[in-house]
Amino acid sequence: MRTWIWILCGILLVCMVTGVSPVACDTGEFPVPVTTVQPPNNLTVSVQLNQEGMYTTAIFRGGHGQRLLKEIQVEVIHPDGSKDAGILGNVVGDFVILKGSGCGDQVVGTAYFSNGQSYVILNEKMQYIRGICPADYAPFVDPCEAVARSPSLKPDPVQDIPANKSVIIQANADISKIEVQFRGGFGQNMIKTLQVHRIGPDGSKETKNLGNSIGDEVIFPATNNCMDRISADVTFIDGTRYHFYDKVIHISRYMAY
């Protein structure tokens, strides 16, 4: 009997050690290492993030995977390890407001589909807000200030497209990539070519052809942690051509600890 008691005690001890080991191994690393995964083309979805003070609003913007989408779980991770979370539905315009710290929170989004698949589609670090972040943080030094002065990031003038030939694209960014989606317009069926360009602060340039079906997208790797420039040119079947989009896309801003 005494032998069995020692065996049971040994099993209990193992369970206790197993139960606490994840906490003991937690290094508290921030930002949390997260790898985004690009879903298959028929499951692509888009989320827009807006930050106002310490609050971040996540807005569902549609995509090819909208009909199969069950929900998108959005999580705000604060530098101290605390979190706030919410859920986005599959209707374009659905939104959730999450409370952050104003200290460069990390936002992670995971899309869940009715076929049982799930993908981490969002991993972005929000801005450090001067005057909101607690005083025990080091004074803010903007690491993107020098990058922003690059002449390559100065947008060229855009041309107005006639209303009956309007074309709409949308650019979204996270820590590692920039996604540009076609969002429609009256000129959708008159497009011959639609070229999107990624211009880096170092003068590098990459061009990709974007399709003209709503939800079609191209993906560029972000060249740095601050900003890249996205521009687009459309040529119609009647031979007219317009430089209609040219914006600096902010990737993320890291504060100095």
GROMACS .gro file of C-alpha atoms in nm:
model
  257
    1MET     CA    1   0.000   0.000   0.000
    2ARG     CA    2   0.282   0.238   0.090
    3THR     CA    3   0.434   0.182  -0.257
    4TRP     CA    4   0.111   0.289  -0.428
    5ILE     CA    5   0.095   0.602  -0.214
    6TRP     CA    6   0.445   0.701  -0.331
    7ILE     CA    7   0.349   0.637  -0.694
    8LEU     CA    8   0.038   0.854  -0.665
    9CYS     CA    9   0.241   1.129  -0.501
   10GLY     CA   10   0.489   1.113  -0.786
   11ILE     CA   11   0.213   1.145  -1.048
   12LEU     CA   12   0.064   1.443  -0.862
   13LEU     CA   13   0.403   1.615  -0.852
   14VAL     CA   14   0.450   1.571  -1.227
   15CYS     CA   15   0.106   1.718  -1.296
   16MET     CA   16   0.182   2.017  -1.077
   17VAL     CA   17   0.512   2.086  -1.253
   18THR     CA   18   0.348   2.047  -1.595
   19GLY     CA   19   0.073   2.285  -1.496
   20VAL     CA   20   0.303   2.569  -1.398
   21SER     CA   21   0.577   2.527  -1.656
   22PRO     CA   22   0.416   2.746  -1.929
   23VAL     CA   23   0.407   3.036  -1.686
   24ALA     CA   24   0.761   2.975  -1.568
   25CYS     CA   25   0.883   2.976  -1.930
   26ASP     CA   26   0.702   3.297  -2.021
   27THR     CA   27   0.973   3.545  -2.119
   28GLY     CA   28   0.735   3.839  -2.154
   29GLU     CA   29   0.869   3.918  -2.500
   30PHE     CA   30   0.705   4.213  -2.675
   31PRO     CA   31   0.599   4.240  -2.949
   32VAL     CA   32   0.479   3.882  -2.925
   33PRO     CA   33   0.633   3.672  -3.207
   34VAL     CA   34   0.349   3.618  -3.455
   35THR     CA   35   0.363   3.496  -3.814
   36THR     CA   36   0.081   3.603  -4.044
   37VAL     CA   37  -0.042   3.350  -4.300
   38GLN     CA   38  -0.182   3.449  -4.639
   39PRO     CA   39  -0.504   3.248  -4.694
   40PRO     CA   40  -0.585   3.096  -5.035
   41ASN     CA   41  -0.722   3.352  -5.281
   42ASN     CA   42  -1.082   3.239  -5.223
   43LEU     CA   43  -1.049   3.306  -4.848
   44THR     CA   44  -0.879   3.646  -4.847
   45VAL     CA   45  -1.031   3.903  -4.609
   46SER     CA   46  -0.928   4.253  -4.507
   47VAL     CA   47  -0.931   4.443  -4.177
   48GLN     CA   48  -0.867   4.816  -4.136
   49LEU     CA   49  -0.723   4.953  -3.810
   50ASN     CA   50  -0.778   5.310  -3.690
   51GLN     CA   51  -0.618   5.444  -3.372
   52GLU     CA   52  -0.750   5.735  -3.168
   53GLY     CA   53  -0.573   5.790  -2.839
   54MET     CA   54  -0.548   5.462  -2.653
   55TYR     CA   55  -0.843   5.311  -2.846
   56THR     CA   56  -0.807   5.105  -3.164
   57THR     CA   57  -1.101   5.042  -3.398
   58ALA     CA   58  -1.090   4.731  -3.618
   59ILE     CA   59  -1.320   4.743  -3.924
   60PHE     CA   60  -1.405   4.452  -4.155
   61ARG     CA   61  -1.348   4.550  -4.521
   62GLY     CA   62  -1.457   4.236  -4.707
   63GLY     CA   63  -1.266   4.012  -4.946
   64HIS     CA   64  -1.309   3.692  -5.145
   65GLY     CA   65  -1.355   3.490  -4.825
   66GLN     CA   66  -1.641   3.699  -4.688
   67ARG     CA   67  -1.915   3.439  -4.745
   68LEU     CA   68  -1.717   3.158  -4.579
   69LEU     CA   69  -1.596   3.376  -4.293
   70LYS     CA   70  -1.743   3.298  -3.951
   71GLU     CA   71  -1.561   3.565  -3.752
   72ILE     CA   72  -1.232   3.743  -3.698
   73GLN     CA   73  -1.095   3.747  -3.347
   74VAL     CA   74  -0.896   4.065  -3.282
   75GLU     CA   75  -0.663   4.093  -2.984
   76VAL     CA   76  -0.480   4.399  -2.854
   77ILE     CA   77  -0.166   4.305  -2.661
   78HIS     CA   78  -0.023   4.573  -2.433
   79PRO     CA   79   0.350   4.602  -2.357
   80ASP     CA   80   0.286   4.489  -1.996
   81GLY     CA   81   0.130   4.163  -2.122
   82SER     CA   82  -0.234   4.252  -2.052
   83LYS     CA   83  -0.484   4.214  -2.335
   84ASP     CA   84  -0.817   4.328  -2.472
   85ALA     CA   85  -1.009   4.129  -2.734
   86GLY     CA   86  -1.314   4.152  -2.957
   87ILE     CA   87  -1.484   3.981  -3.250
   88LEU     CA   88  -1.561   4.107  -3.602
   89GLY     CA   89  -1.850   3.964  -3.803
   90ASN     CA   90  -1.854   3.898  -4.178
   91VAL     CA   91  -2.050   4.205  -4.288
   92VAL     CA   92  -1.848   4.484  -4.451
   93GLY     CA   93  -1.837   4.773  -4.206
   94ASP     CA   94  -1.861   4.560  -3.891
   95PHE     CA   95  -1.632   4.708  -3.628
   96VAL     CA   96  -1.508   4.660  -3.274
   97ILE     CA   97  -1.343   4.918  -3.049
   98LEU     CA   98  -1.065   4.786  -2.827
   99LYS     CA   99  -0.892   4.966  -2.543
  100GLY     CA  100  -0.515   4.983  -2.556
  101SER     CA  101  -0.243   5.157  -2.361
  102GLY     CA  102  -0.126   5.415  -2.614
  103CYS     CA  103   0.224   5.266  -2.575
  104GLY     CA  104   0.267   5.090  -2.909
  105ASP     CA  105   0.017   4.807  -2.859
  106GLN     CA  106   0.035   4.501  -3.083
  107VAL     CA  107  -0.284   4.404  -3.270
  108VAL     CA  108  -0.326   4.043  -3.385
  109GLY     CA  109  -0.623   3.917  -3.588
  110THR     CA  110  -0.720   3.556  -3.662
  111ALA     CA  111  -0.985   3.473  -3.924
  112TYR     CA  112  -1.201   3.164  -3.871
  113PHE     CA  113  -1.392   3.011  -4.164
  114SER     CA  114  -1.690   2.775  -4.188
  115ASN     CA  115  -1.473   2.505  -4.349
  116GLY     CA  116  -1.275   2.474  -4.025
  117GLN     CA  117  -0.970   2.666  -4.147
  118SER     CA  118  -0.819   2.958  -3.957
  119TYR     CA  119  -0.543   3.204  -4.048
  120VAL     CA  120  -0.355   3.475  -3.859
  121ILE     CA  121  -0.411   3.758  -4.106
  122LEU     CA  122  -0.318   4.062  -3.898
  123ASN     CA  123  -0.012   4.159  -3.696
  124GLU     CA  124   0.041   4.531  -3.653
  125LYS     CA  125   0.207   4.751  -3.395
  126MET     CA  126   0.018   5.071  -3.319
  127GLN     CA  127   0.163   5.415  -3.251
  128TYR     CA  128   0.308   5.544  -2.927
  129ILE     CA  129   0.087   5.834  -2.817
  130ARG     CA  130   0.270   6.119  -2.649
  131GLY     CA  131   0.090   6.238  -2.334
  132ILE     CA  132  -0.109   5.915  -2.289
  133CYS     CA  133   0.161   5.656  -2.231
  134PRO     CA  134   0.269   5.646  -1.861
  135ALA     CA  135   0.562   5.859  -1.756
  136ASP     CA  136   0.778   5.559  -1.664
  137TYR     CA  137   0.839   5.494  -2.033
  138ALA     CA  138   1.146   5.646  -2.192
  139PRO     CA  139   1.096   5.969  -2.388
  140PHE     CA  140   0.967   5.897  -2.733
  141VAL     CA  141   1.215   5.905  -3.020
  142ASP     CA  142   1.051   5.862  -3.358
  143PRO     CA  143   1.265   5.614  -3.553
  144CYS     CA  144   1.069   5.693  -3.868
  145GLU     CA  145   1.159   6.062  -3.880
  146ALA     CA  146   1.468   6.011  -4.098
  147VAL     CA  147   1.286   5.762  -4.324
  148ALA     CA  148   1.003   6.008  -4.383
  149ARG     CA  149   1.251   6.263  -4.524
  150SER     CA  150   1.342   6.037  -4.817
  151PRO     CA  151   1.262   6.207  -5.150
  152SER     CA  152   1.144   5.868  -5.281
  153LEU     CA  153   0.848   5.890  -5.042
  154LYS     CA  154   0.717   6.214  -5.192
  155PRO     CA  155   0.394   6.121  -5.380
  156ASP     CA  156   0.349   6.235  -5.738
  157PRO     CA  157   0.034   6.433  -5.827
  158VAL     CA  158  -0.262   6.209  -5.903
  159GLN     CA  159  -0.503   6.252  -6.192
  160ASP     CA  160  -0.880   6.269  -6.161
  161ILE     CA  161  -1.060   5.987  -6.344
  162PRO     CA  162  -1.398   6.071  -6.500
  163ALA     CA  163  -1.683   5.953  -6.277
  164ASN     CA  164  -1.804   5.696  -6.530
  165LYS     CA  165  -1.458   5.531  -6.524
  166SER     CA  166  -1.387   5.548  -6.151
  167VAL     CA  167  -1.153   5.288  -6.001
  168ILE     CA  168  -1.111   5.215  -5.629
  169ILE     CA  169  -0.825   5.034  -5.459
  170GLN     CA  170  -0.743   4.994  -5.089
  171ALA     CA  171  -0.402   4.946  -4.925
  172ASN     CA  172  -0.363   4.779  -4.585
  173ALA     CA  173  -0.037   4.719  -4.399
  174ASP     CA  174   0.089   4.513  -4.111
  175ILE     CA  175   0.437   4.468  -3.966
  176SER     CA  176   0.565   4.257  -4.255
  177LYS     CA  177   0.358   4.326  -4.568
  178ILE     CA  178   0.135   4.563  -4.764
  179GLU     CA  179  -0.184   4.429  -4.924
  180VAL     CA  180  -0.349   4.623  -5.207
  181GLN     CA  181  -0.704   4.519  -5.299
  182PHE     CA  182  -0.928   4.609  -5.591
  183ARG     CA  183  -1.256   4.748  -5.453
  184GLY     CA  184  -1.458   4.820  -5.769
  185GLY     CA  185  -1.576   5.137  -5.938
  186PHE     CA  186  -1.778   5.235  -6.247
  187GLY     CA  187  -1.476   5.170  -6.470
  188GLN     CA  188  -1.429   4.813  -6.349
  189ASN     CA  189  -1.525   4.645  -6.677
  190MET     CA  190  -1.331   4.894  -6.891
  191ILE     CA  191  -0.989   4.826  -6.736
  192LYS     CA  192  -0.717   4.694  -6.963
  193THR     CA  193  -0.431   4.698  -6.711
  194LEU     CA  194  -0.403   4.807  -6.348
  195GLN     CA  195  -0.046   4.832  -6.221
  196VAL     CA  196   0.046   4.886  -5.857
  197HIS     CA  197   0.391   5.004  -5.753
  198ARG     CA  198   0.570   4.977  -5.419
  199ILE     CA  199   0.839   5.245  -5.378
  200GLY     CA  200   1.075   5.216  -5.083
  201PRO     CA  201   1.256   5.501  -4.904
  202ASP     CA  202   1.580   5.365  -5.051
  203GLY     CA  203   1.446   5.427  -5.403
  204SER     CA  204   1.368   5.061  -5.477
  205LYS     CA  205   1.058   4.995  -5.686
  206GLU     CA  206   0.844   4.685  -5.740
  207THR     CA  207   0.547   4.662  -5.978
  208LYS     CA  208   0.262   4.409  -5.984
  209ASN     CA  209  -0.051   4.374  -6.197
  210LEU     CA  210  -0.377   4.387  -6.003
  211GLY     CA  211  -0.690   4.211  -6.130
  212ASN     CA  212  -1.021   4.394  -6.178
  213SER     CA  213  -1.250   4.163  -5.980
  214ILE     CA  214  -1.359   4.296  -5.640
  215GLY     CA  215  -1.132   4.141  -5.379
  216ASP     CA  216  -0.839   4.076  -5.615
  217GLU     CA  217  -0.518   4.170  -5.440
  218VAL     CA  218  -0.142   4.192  -5.468
  219ILE     CA  219   0.101   4.169  -5.175
  220PHE     CA  220   0.430   4.352  -5.130
  221PRO     CA  221   0.679   4.283  -4.850
  222ALA     CA  222   0.728   4.587  -4.628
  223THR     CA  223   1.086   4.708  -4.676
  224ASN     CA  224   1.119   4.861  -4.328
  225ASN     CA  225   0.932   4.914  -4.001
  226CYS     CA  226   0.820   5.264  -4.086
  227MET     CA  227   0.668   5.336  -4.426
  228ASP     CA  228   0.660   5.257  -4.794
  229ARG     CA  229   0.490   5.435  -5.080
  230ILE     CA  230   0.217   5.277  -5.293
  231SER     CA  231   0.112   5.419  -5.631
  232ALA     CA  232  -0.112   5.287  -5.908
  233ASP     CA  233  -0.175   5.347  -6.278
  234VAL     CA  234  -0.478   5.230  -6.473
  235THR     CA  235  -0.508   5.193  -6.851
  236PHE     CA  236  -0.855   5.156  -7.004
  237ILE     CA  237  -0.955   4.972  -7.321
  238ASP     CA  238  -1.005   5.308  -7.496
  239GLY     CA  239  -0.633   5.381  -7.451
  240THR     CA  240  -0.661   5.644  -7.175
  241ARG     CA  241  -0.424   5.613  -6.880
  242TYR     CA  242  -0.434   5.768  -6.532
  243HIS     CA  243  -0.197   5.787  -6.237
  244PHE     CA  244  -0.483   5.778  -5.985
  245TYR     CA  245  -0.333   5.663  -5.653
  246ASP     CA  246  -0.014   5.767  -5.473
  247LYS     CA  247   0.013   5.748  -5.094
  248VAL     CA  248   0.268   5.685  -4.820
  249ILE     CA  249   0.159   5.374  -4.627
  250HIS     CA  250   0.257   5.368  -4.260
  251ILE     CA  251   0.370   5.021  -4.153
  252SER     CA  252   0.431   5.062  -3.781
  253ARG     CA  253   0.619   5.280  -3.537
  254TYR     CA  254   0.841   5.134  -3.268
  255MET     CA  255   0.912   5.332  -2.952
  256ALA     CA  256   1.252   5.334  -2.786
  257TYR     CA  257   1.255   5.149  -2.453
   0.00000   0.00000   0.00000
